[in-house]
Amino acid sequence: MTKRTPSSFLWFDMWMEGCTTALRMFETMAAVPAVVNARMPMIGAAAVSPLTGDWPELYKMVAEKTEAFTQAGLSITRDMQAIQAEIMRSTRSAGSAAASSARIGHHAIGAAGRALEPIHAAATGNATRLRGRR
């Protein structure tokens, strides 16, 4: 989900972003058990026999999570800055206040999808990659 400027179909765009975010959340939740089921035996094997553990995969697991959650945090920060900027913009009429409110809603709804994007990519990518390793 990339940041888009509001179109003349703002409410439809907001609805579509909400639907897309919900779909990606379900895809992420579906991928997690496959990743956990593939990695738990690796973690157990490394704990029992550290010399034969799959350390590249275990290191990758930590690095990927750190990167995905860092990107998600940065995304949320950018969206909160955009919302604050919109709040601070002066409104001179009821029409401009309504438009400003709609833009704030657009930023807020899109924020969740943009923050989920790196986590979704890591989880679904890992599920696909680790499925072939069993």
GROMACS .gro file of N, CA and C in nm:
model
  402
    1MET      N    1   0.084  -0.116   0.000
    1MET     CA    2   0.000   0.000   0.000
    1MET      C    3   0.089   0.123   0.000
    2THR      N    4   0.081   0.198  -0.101
    2THR     CA    5   0.161   0.319  -0.107
    2THR      C    6   0.074   0.438  -0.071
    3LYS      N    7   0.140   0.539  -0.021
    3LYS     CA    8   0.066   0.658   0.020
    3LYS      C    9   0.012   0.726  -0.105
    4ARG      N   10  -0.118   0.749  -0.106
    4ARG     CA   11  -0.181   0.813  -0.220
    4ARG      C   12  -0.244   0.943  -0.174
    5THR      N   13  -0.257   1.034  -0.267
    5THR     CA   14  -0.329   1.157  -0.236
    5THR      C   15  -0.477   1.129  -0.251
    6PRO      N   16  -0.557   1.193  -0.169
    6PRO     CA   17  -0.701   1.170  -0.178
    6PRO      C   18  -0.755   1.207  -0.316
    7SER      N   19  -0.842   1.125  -0.368
    7SER     CA   20  -0.905   1.153  -0.497
    7SER      C   21  -1.043   1.212  -0.472
    8SER      N   22  -1.115   1.236  -0.578
    8SER     CA   23  -1.251   1.286  -0.563
    8SER      C   24  -1.344   1.178  -0.509
    9PHE      N   25  -1.297   1.055  -0.509
    9PHE     CA   26  -1.373   0.943  -0.453
    9PHE      C   27  -1.314   0.904  -0.318
   10LEU      N   28  -1.293   1.004  -0.232
   10LEU     CA   29  -1.223   0.984  -0.106
   10LEU      C   30  -1.285   0.875  -0.020
   11TRP      N   31  -1.415   0.877  -0.004
   11TRP     CA   32  -1.478   0.778   0.082
   11TRP      C   33  -1.464   0.637   0.026
   12PHE      N   34  -1.472   0.625  -0.105
   12PHE     CA   35  -1.451   0.494  -0.168
   12PHE      C   36  -1.306   0.449  -0.148
   13ASP      N   37  -1.211   0.543  -0.166
   13ASP     CA   38  -1.070   0.511  -0.143
   13ASP      C   39  -1.046   0.463  -0.001
   14MET      N   40  -1.110   0.531   0.095
   14MET     CA   41  -1.094   0.492   0.235
   14MET      C   42  -1.149   0.352   0.258
   15TRP      N   43  -1.264   0.323   0.199
   15TRP     CA   44  -1.324   0.191   0.214
   15TRP      C   45  -1.234   0.084   0.152
   16MET      N   46  -1.181   0.112   0.033
   16MET     CA   47  -1.092   0.015  -0.033
   16MET      C   48  -0.965  -0.008   0.048
   17GLU      N   49  -0.908   0.097   0.105
   17GLU     CA   50  -0.788   0.081   0.187
   17GLU      C   51  -0.818  -0.002   0.310
   18GLY      N   52  -0.933   0.019   0.370
   18GLY     CA   53  -0.974  -0.062   0.485
   18GLY      C   54  -0.989  -0.208   0.448
   19CYS      N   55  -1.050  -0.236   0.334
   19CYS     CA   56  -1.067  -0.374   0.287
   19CYS      C   57  -0.932  -0.439   0.256
   20THR      N   58  -0.844  -0.365   0.191
   20THR     CA   59  -0.711  -0.417   0.157
   20THR      C   60  -0.631  -0.446   0.283
   21THR      N   61  -0.639  -0.357   0.380
   21THR     CA   62  -0.569  -0.379   0.506
   21THR      C   63  -0.621  -0.503   0.577
   22ALA      N   64  -0.752  -0.520   0.578
   22ALA     CA   65  -0.811  -0.638   0.642
   22ALA      C   66  -0.765  -0.766   0.572
   23LEU      N   67  -0.762  -0.765   0.440
   23LEU     CA   68  -0.716  -0.882   0.365
   23LEU      C   69  -0.570  -0.915   0.398
   24ARG      N   70  -0.486  -0.812   0.400
   24ARG     CA   71  -0.344  -0.835   0.432
   24ARG      C   72  -0.326  -0.883   0.575
   25MET      N   73  -0.411  -0.836   0.666
   25MET     CA   74  -0.403  -0.883   0.804
   25MET      C   75  -0.436  -1.032   0.811
   26PHE      N   76  -0.539  -1.074   0.740
   26PHE     CA   77  -0.575  -1.215   0.738
   26PHE      C   78  -0.466  -1.300   0.672
   27GLU      N   79  -0.407  -1.249   0.564
   27GLU     CA   80  -0.296  -1.321   0.500
   27GLU      C   81  -0.177  -1.335   0.595
   28THR      N   82  -0.149  -1.229   0.669
   28THR     CA   83  -0.039  -1.233   0.767
   28THR      C   84  -0.070  -1.335   0.876
   29MET      N   85  -0.192  -1.332   0.927
   29MET     CA   86  -0.230  -1.427   1.033
   29MET      C   87  -0.227  -1.571   0.982
   30ALA      N   88  -0.258  -1.592   0.856
   30ALA     CA   89  -0.253  -1.727   0.800
   30ALA      C   90  -0.110  -1.774   0.779
   31ALA      N   91  -0.018  -1.683   0.753
   31ALA     CA   92   0.122  -1.719   0.728
   31ALA      C   93   0.198  -1.749   0.857
   32VAL      N   94   0.159  -1.687   0.966
   32VAL     CA   95   0.235  -1.700   1.091
   32VAL      C   96   0.246  -1.845   1.139
   33PRO      N   97   0.139  -1.924   1.144
   33PRO     CA   98   0.156  -2.061   1.192
   33PRO      C   99   0.254  -2.144   1.108
   34ALA      N  100   0.254  -2.122   0.978
   34ALA     CA  101   0.347  -2.195   0.891
   34ALA      C  102   0.491  -2.159   0.925
   35VAL      N  103   0.516  -2.031   0.951
   35VAL     CA  104   0.652  -1.986   0.986
   35VAL      C  105   0.692  -2.040   1.122
   36VAL      N  106   0.603  -2.031   1.219
   36VAL     CA  107   0.634  -2.080   1.354
   36VAL      C  108   0.657  -2.231   1.352
   37ASN      N  109   0.572  -2.304   1.280
   37ASN     CA  110   0.588  -2.450   1.273
   37ASN      C  111   0.718  -2.490   1.204
   38ALA      N  112   0.765  -2.411   1.113
   38ALA     CA  113   0.892  -2.442   1.045
   38ALA      C  114   1.012  -2.404   1.132
   39ARG      N  115   0.999  -2.297   1.208
   39ARG     CA  116   1.116  -2.248   1.283
   39ARG      C  117   1.131  -2.308   1.422
   40MET      N  118   1.024  -2.349   1.483
   40MET     CA  119   1.036  -2.404   1.619
   40MET      C  120   1.127  -2.528   1.625
   41PRO      N  121   1.117  -2.622   1.531
   41PRO     CA  122   1.211  -2.733   1.534
   41PRO      C  123   1.357  -2.688   1.516
   42MET      N  124   1.377  -2.583   1.434
   42MET     CA  125   1.513  -2.529   1.416
   42MET      C  126   1.566  -2.472   1.546
   43ILE      N  127   1.482  -2.401   1.618
   43ILE     CA  128   1.523  -2.342   1.745
   43ILE      C  129   1.553  -2.453   1.845
   44GLY      N  130   1.467  -2.553   1.850
   44GLY     CA  131   1.489  -2.667   1.941
   44GLY      C  132   1.616  -2.742   1.908
   45ALA      N  133   1.640  -2.767   1.781
   45ALA     CA  134   1.761  -2.838   1.739
   45ALA      C  135   1.886  -2.758   1.774
   46ALA      N  136   1.881  -2.626   1.758
   46ALA     CA  137   1.996  -2.542   1.791
   46ALA      C  138   2.019  -2.539   1.942
   47ALA      N  139   1.912  -2.547   2.020
   47ALA     CA  140   1.927  -2.549   2.166
   47ALA      C  141   1.988  -2.681   2.214
   48VAL      N  142   1.949  -2.792   2.150
   48VAL     CA  143   2.000  -2.924   2.189
   48VAL      C  144   2.144  -2.943   2.140
   49SER      N  145   2.171  -2.900   2.019
   49SER     CA  146   2.304  -2.917   1.961
   49SER      C  147   2.347  -2.787   1.893
   50PRO      N  148   2.406  -2.695   1.969
   50PRO     CA  149   2.440  -2.565   1.912
   50PRO      C  150   2.535  -2.570   1.792
   51LEU      N  151   2.619  -2.671   1.785
   51LEU     CA  152   2.714  -2.678   1.674
   51LEU      C  153   2.649  -2.713   1.542
   52THR      N  154   2.534  -2.776   1.547
   52THR     CA  155   2.466  -2.816   1.423
   52THR      C  156   2.340  -2.735   1.395
   53GLY      N  157   2.317  -2.629   1.471
   53GLY     CA  158   2.198  -2.547   1.453
   53GLY      C  159   2.201  -2.473   1.319
   54ASP      N  160   2.084  -2.439   1.272
   54ASP     CA  161   2.071  -2.363   1.146
   54ASP      C  162   2.082  -2.214   1.180
   55TRP      N  163   2.203  -2.172   1.215
   55TRP     CA  164   2.225  -2.035   1.260
   55TRP      C  165   2.199  -1.929   1.154
   56PRO      N  166   2.229  -1.952   1.029
   56PRO     CA  167   2.194  -1.848   0.930
   56PRO      C  168   2.044  -1.818   0.929
   57GLU      N  169   1.961  -1.922   0.937
   57GLU     CA  170   1.816  -1.901   0.940
   57GLU      C  171   1.773  -1.832   1.069
   58LEU      N  172   1.832  -1.872   1.181
   58LEU     CA  173   1.796  -1.812   1.309
   58LEU      C  174   1.838  -1.664   1.315
   59TYR      N  175   1.954  -1.632   1.264
   59TYR     CA  176   1.997  -1.492   1.258
   59TYR      C  177   1.905  -1.412   1.165
   60LYS      N  178   1.870  -1.473   1.054
   60LYS     CA  179   1.782  -1.406   0.957
   60LYS      C  180   1.646  -1.375   1.021
   61MET      N  181   1.598  -1.468   1.104
   61MET     CA  182   1.470  -1.450   1.171
   61MET      C  183   1.473  -1.322   1.256
   62VAL      N  184   1.576  -1.301   1.331
   62VAL     CA  185   1.586  -1.184   1.417
   62VAL      C  186   1.602  -1.056   1.332
   63ALA      N  187   1.689  -1.062   1.232
   63ALA     CA  188   1.713  -0.944   1.148
   63ALA      C  189   1.587  -0.903   1.072
   64GLU      N  190   1.514  -1.001   1.019
   64GLU     CA  191   1.391  -0.969   0.945
   64GLU      C  192   1.286  -0.903   1.033
   65LYS      N  193   1.269  -0.957   1.153
   65LYS     CA  194   1.170  -0.899   1.244
   65LYS      C  195   1.208  -0.756   1.281
   66THR      N  196   1.335  -0.737   1.311
   66THR     CA  197   1.381  -0.603   1.347
   66THR      C  198   1.357  -0.506   1.233
   67GLU      N  199   1.392  -0.545   1.114
   67GLU     CA  200   1.373  -0.458   0.996
   67GLU      C  201   1.225  -0.430   0.970
   68ALA      N  202   1.141  -0.534   0.974
   68ALA     CA  203   0.998  -0.516   0.945
   68ALA      C  204   0.933  -0.423   1.047
   69PHE      N  205   0.961  -0.444   1.175
   69PHE     CA  206   0.897  -0.360   1.276
   69PHE      C  207   0.955  -0.219   1.278
   70THR      N  208   1.081  -0.203   1.241
   70THR     CA  209   1.138  -0.069   1.228
   70THR      C  210   1.069   0.006   1.116
   71GLN      N  211   1.052  -0.060   1.001
   71GLN     CA  212   0.983   0.004   0.888
   71GLN      C  213   0.838   0.038   0.924
   72ALA      N  214   0.772  -0.051   0.997
   72ALA     CA  215   0.634  -0.024   1.039
   72ALA      C  216   0.629   0.098   1.131
   73GLY      N  217   0.723   0.108   1.223
   73GLY     CA  218   0.728   0.223   1.313
   73GLY      C  219   0.754   0.353   1.239
   74LEU      N  220   0.844   0.349   1.142
   74LEU     CA  221   0.871   0.469   1.062
   74LEU      C  222   0.748   0.510   0.982
   75SER      N  223   0.676   0.413   0.931
   75SER     CA  224   0.555   0.442   0.855
   75SER      C  225   0.450   0.510   0.943
   76ILE      N  226   0.432   0.457   1.062
   76ILE     CA  227   0.336   0.518   1.156
   76ILE      C  228   0.377   0.661   1.189
   77THR      N  229   0.508   0.681   1.210
   77THR     CA  230   0.558   0.815   1.241
   77THR      C  231   0.527   0.913   1.129
   78ARG      N  232   0.551   0.872   1.005
   78ARG     CA  233   0.523   0.960   0.890
   78ARG      C  234   0.374   0.993   0.882
   79ASP      N  235   0.291   0.893   0.904
   79ASP     CA  236   0.147   0.917   0.897
   79ASP      C  237   0.099   1.006   1.010
   80MET      N  238   0.153   0.989   1.129
   80MET     CA  239   0.113   1.075   1.240
   80MET      C  240   0.156   1.219   1.216
   81GLN      N  241   0.272   1.237   1.152
   81GLN     CA  242   0.316   1.373   1.117
   81GLN      C  243   0.220   1.436   1.016
   82ALA      N  244   0.176   1.356   0.920
   82ALA     CA  245   0.082   1.408   0.820
   82ALA      C  246  -0.051   1.445   0.885
   83ILE      N  247  -0.096   1.364   0.979
   83ILE     CA  248  -0.222   1.393   1.049
   83ILE      C  249  -0.206   1.521   1.132
   84GLN      N  250  -0.095   1.534   1.203
   84GLN     CA  251  -0.072   1.654   1.282
   84GLN      C  252  -0.066   1.779   1.194
   85ALA      N  253   0.000   1.767   1.080
   85ALA     CA  254   0.008   1.881   0.988
   85ALA      C  255  -0.132   1.921   0.941
   86GLU      N  256  -0.215   1.822   0.914
   86GLU     CA  257  -0.352   1.852   0.870
   86GLU      C  258  -0.432   1.916   0.983
   87ILE      N  259  -0.412   1.871   1.104
   87ILE     CA  260  -0.483   1.929   1.218
   87ILE      C  261  -0.442   2.075   1.239
   88MET      N  262  -0.314   2.104   1.218
   88MET     CA  263  -0.263   2.239   1.240
   88MET      C  264  -0.300   2.335   1.127
   89ARG      N  265  -0.341   2.282   1.014
   89ARG     CA  266  -0.380   2.368   0.902
   89ARG      C  267  -0.507   2.445   0.941
   90SER      N  268  -0.506   2.570   0.914
   90SER     CA  269  -0.623   2.650   0.953
   90SER      C  270  -0.737   2.626   0.856
   91THR      N  271  -0.856   2.623   0.910
   91THR     CA  272  -0.975   2.608   0.826
   91THR      C  273  -1.058   2.735   0.841
   92ARG      N  274  -1.103   2.785   0.731
   92ARG     CA  275  -1.174   2.913   0.732
   92ARG      C  276  -1.325   2.897   0.711
   93SER      N  277  -1.369   2.778   0.676
   93SER     CA  278  -1.512   2.760   0.653
   93SER      C  279  -1.551   2.618   0.692
   94ALA      N  280  -1.679   2.595   0.699
   94ALA     CA  281  -1.728   2.461   0.733
   94ALA      C  282  -1.689   2.361   0.625
   95GLY      N  283  -1.691   2.406   0.499
   95GLY     CA  284  -1.654   2.317   0.389
   95GLY      C  285  -1.508   2.275   0.396
   96SER      N  286  -1.422   2.370   0.427
   96SER     CA  287  -1.280   2.334   0.437
   96SER      C  288  -1.253   2.250   0.561
   97ALA      N  289  -1.331   2.271   0.667
   97ALA     CA  290  -1.317   2.187   0.787
   97ALA      C  291  -1.360   2.044   0.757
   98ALA      N  292  -1.466   2.028   0.681
   98ALA     CA  293  -1.513   1.893   0.644
   98ALA      C  294  -1.410   1.823   0.556
   99ALA      N  295  -1.353   1.898   0.463
   99ALA     CA  296  -1.250   1.839   0.376
   99ALA      C  297  -1.127   1.801   0.456
  100SER      N  298  -1.090   1.885   0.551
  100SER     CA  299  -0.975   1.856   0.637
  100SER      C  300  -1.002   1.730   0.719
  101SER      N  301  -1.122   1.718   0.772
  101SER     CA  302  -1.160   1.600   0.850
  101SER      C  303  -1.153   1.475   0.764
  102ALA      N  304  -1.196   1.485   0.640
  102ALA     CA  305  -1.190   1.370   0.549
  102ALA      C  306  -1.045   1.332   0.519
  103ARG      N  307  -0.958   1.431   0.502
  103ARG     CA  308  -0.817   1.401   0.477
  103ARG      C  309  -0.752   1.335   0.599
  104ILE      N  310  -0.790   1.378   0.718
  104ILE     CA  311  -0.738   1.315   0.840
  104ILE      C  312  -0.783   1.169   0.845
  105GLY      N  313  -0.910   1.146   0.814
  105GLY     CA  314  -0.960   1.008   0.811
  105GLY      C  315  -0.887   0.923   0.709
  106HIS      N  316  -0.859   0.981   0.594
  106HIS     CA  317  -0.788   0.911   0.487
  106HIS      C  318  -0.648   0.871   0.535
  107HIS      N  319  -0.577   0.965   0.598
  107HIS     CA  320  -0.444   0.934   0.651
  107HIS      C  321  -0.452   0.824   0.757
  108ALA      N  322  -0.549   0.834   0.846
  108ALA     CA  323  -0.559   0.739   0.957
  108ALA      C  324  -0.591   0.598   0.908
  109ILE      N  325  -0.682   0.586   0.815
  109ILE     CA  326  -0.717   0.454   0.764
  109ILE      C  327  -0.600   0.394   0.686
  110GLY      N  328  -0.533   0.474   0.607
  110GLY     CA  329  -0.419   0.425   0.531
  110GLY      C  330  -0.299   0.392   0.618
  111ALA      N  331  -0.289   0.456   0.736
  111ALA     CA  332  -0.174   0.434   0.824
  111ALA      C  333  -0.161   0.288   0.865
  112ALA      N  334  -0.270   0.226   0.897
  112ALA     CA  335  -0.266   0.085   0.940
  112ALA      C  336  -0.214  -0.005   0.829
  113GLY      N  337  -0.262   0.015   0.709
  113GLY     CA  338  -0.217  -0.066   0.596
  113GLY      C  339  -0.072  -0.045   0.562
  114ARG      N  340  -0.028   0.080   0.568
  114ARG     CA  341   0.112   0.108   0.537
  114ARG      C  342   0.205   0.052   0.646
  115ALA      N  343   0.162   0.054   0.771
  115ALA     CA  344   0.244  -0.002   0.878
  115ALA      C  345   0.248  -0.154   0.869
  116LEU      N  346   0.139  -0.214   0.826
  116LEU     CA  347   0.133  -0.360   0.815
  116LEU      C  348   0.213  -0.412   0.697
  117GLU      N  349   0.234  -0.330   0.596
  117GLU     CA  350   0.297  -0.374   0.472
  117GLU      C  351   0.431  -0.447   0.492
  118PRO      N  352   0.530  -0.394   0.566
  118PRO     CA  353   0.657  -0.467   0.580
  118PRO      C  354   0.642  -0.596   0.661
  119ILE      N  355   0.553  -0.596   0.758
  119ILE     CA  356   0.531  -0.716   0.839
  119ILE      C  357   0.464  -0.823   0.754
  120HIS      N  358   0.366  -0.783   0.675
  120HIS     CA  359   0.297  -0.875   0.584
  120HIS      C  360   0.395  -0.936   0.484
  121ALA      N  361   0.480  -0.852   0.428
  121ALA     CA  362   0.577  -0.900   0.329
  121ALA      C  363   0.673  -1.001   0.391
  122ALA      N  364   0.721  -0.975   0.513
  122ALA     CA  365   0.814  -1.067   0.578
  122ALA      C  366   0.745  -1.198   0.613
  123ALA      N  367   0.626  -1.190   0.670
  123ALA     CA  368   0.557  -1.313   0.713
  123ALA      C  369   0.516  -1.401   0.596
  124THR      N  370   0.456  -1.341   0.493
  124THR     CA  371   0.412  -1.422   0.380
  124THR      C  372   0.531  -1.473   0.299
  125GLY      N  373   0.635  -1.390   0.288
  125GLY     CA  374   0.757  -1.435   0.219
  125GLY      C  375   0.823  -1.551   0.291
  126ASN      N  376   0.830  -1.543   0.424
  126ASN     CA  377   0.889  -1.652   0.501
  126ASN      C  378   0.806  -1.779   0.490
  127ALA      N  379   0.676  -1.766   0.494
  127ALA     CA  380   0.589  -1.884   0.483
  127ALA      C  381   0.614  -1.954   0.351
  128THR      N  382   0.625  -1.879   0.244
  128THR     CA  383   0.650  -1.937   0.111
  128THR      C  384   0.788  -2.002   0.106
  129ARG      N  385   0.887  -1.932   0.156
  129ARG     CA  386   1.026  -1.981   0.151
  129ARG      C  387   1.045  -2.104   0.240
  130LEU      N  388   0.991  -2.100   0.361
  130LEU     CA  389   1.011  -2.210   0.456
  130LEU      C  390   0.926  -2.332   0.421
  131ARG      N  391   0.820  -2.314   0.345
  131ARG     CA  392   0.738  -2.428   0.305
  131ARG      C  393   0.820  -2.530   0.227
  132GLY      N  394   0.915  -2.482   0.148
  132GLY     CA  395   0.999  -2.571   0.068
  132GLY      C  396   1.111  -2.638   0.146
  133ARG      N  397   1.134  -2.598   0.268
  133ARG     CA  398   1.246  -2.651   0.347
  133ARG      C  399   1.208  -2.772   0.430
  134ARG      N  400   1.081  -2.805   0.437
  134ARG     CA  401   1.039  -2.916   0.525
  134ARG      C  402   1.085  -3.048   0.473
   0.00000   0.00000   0.00000
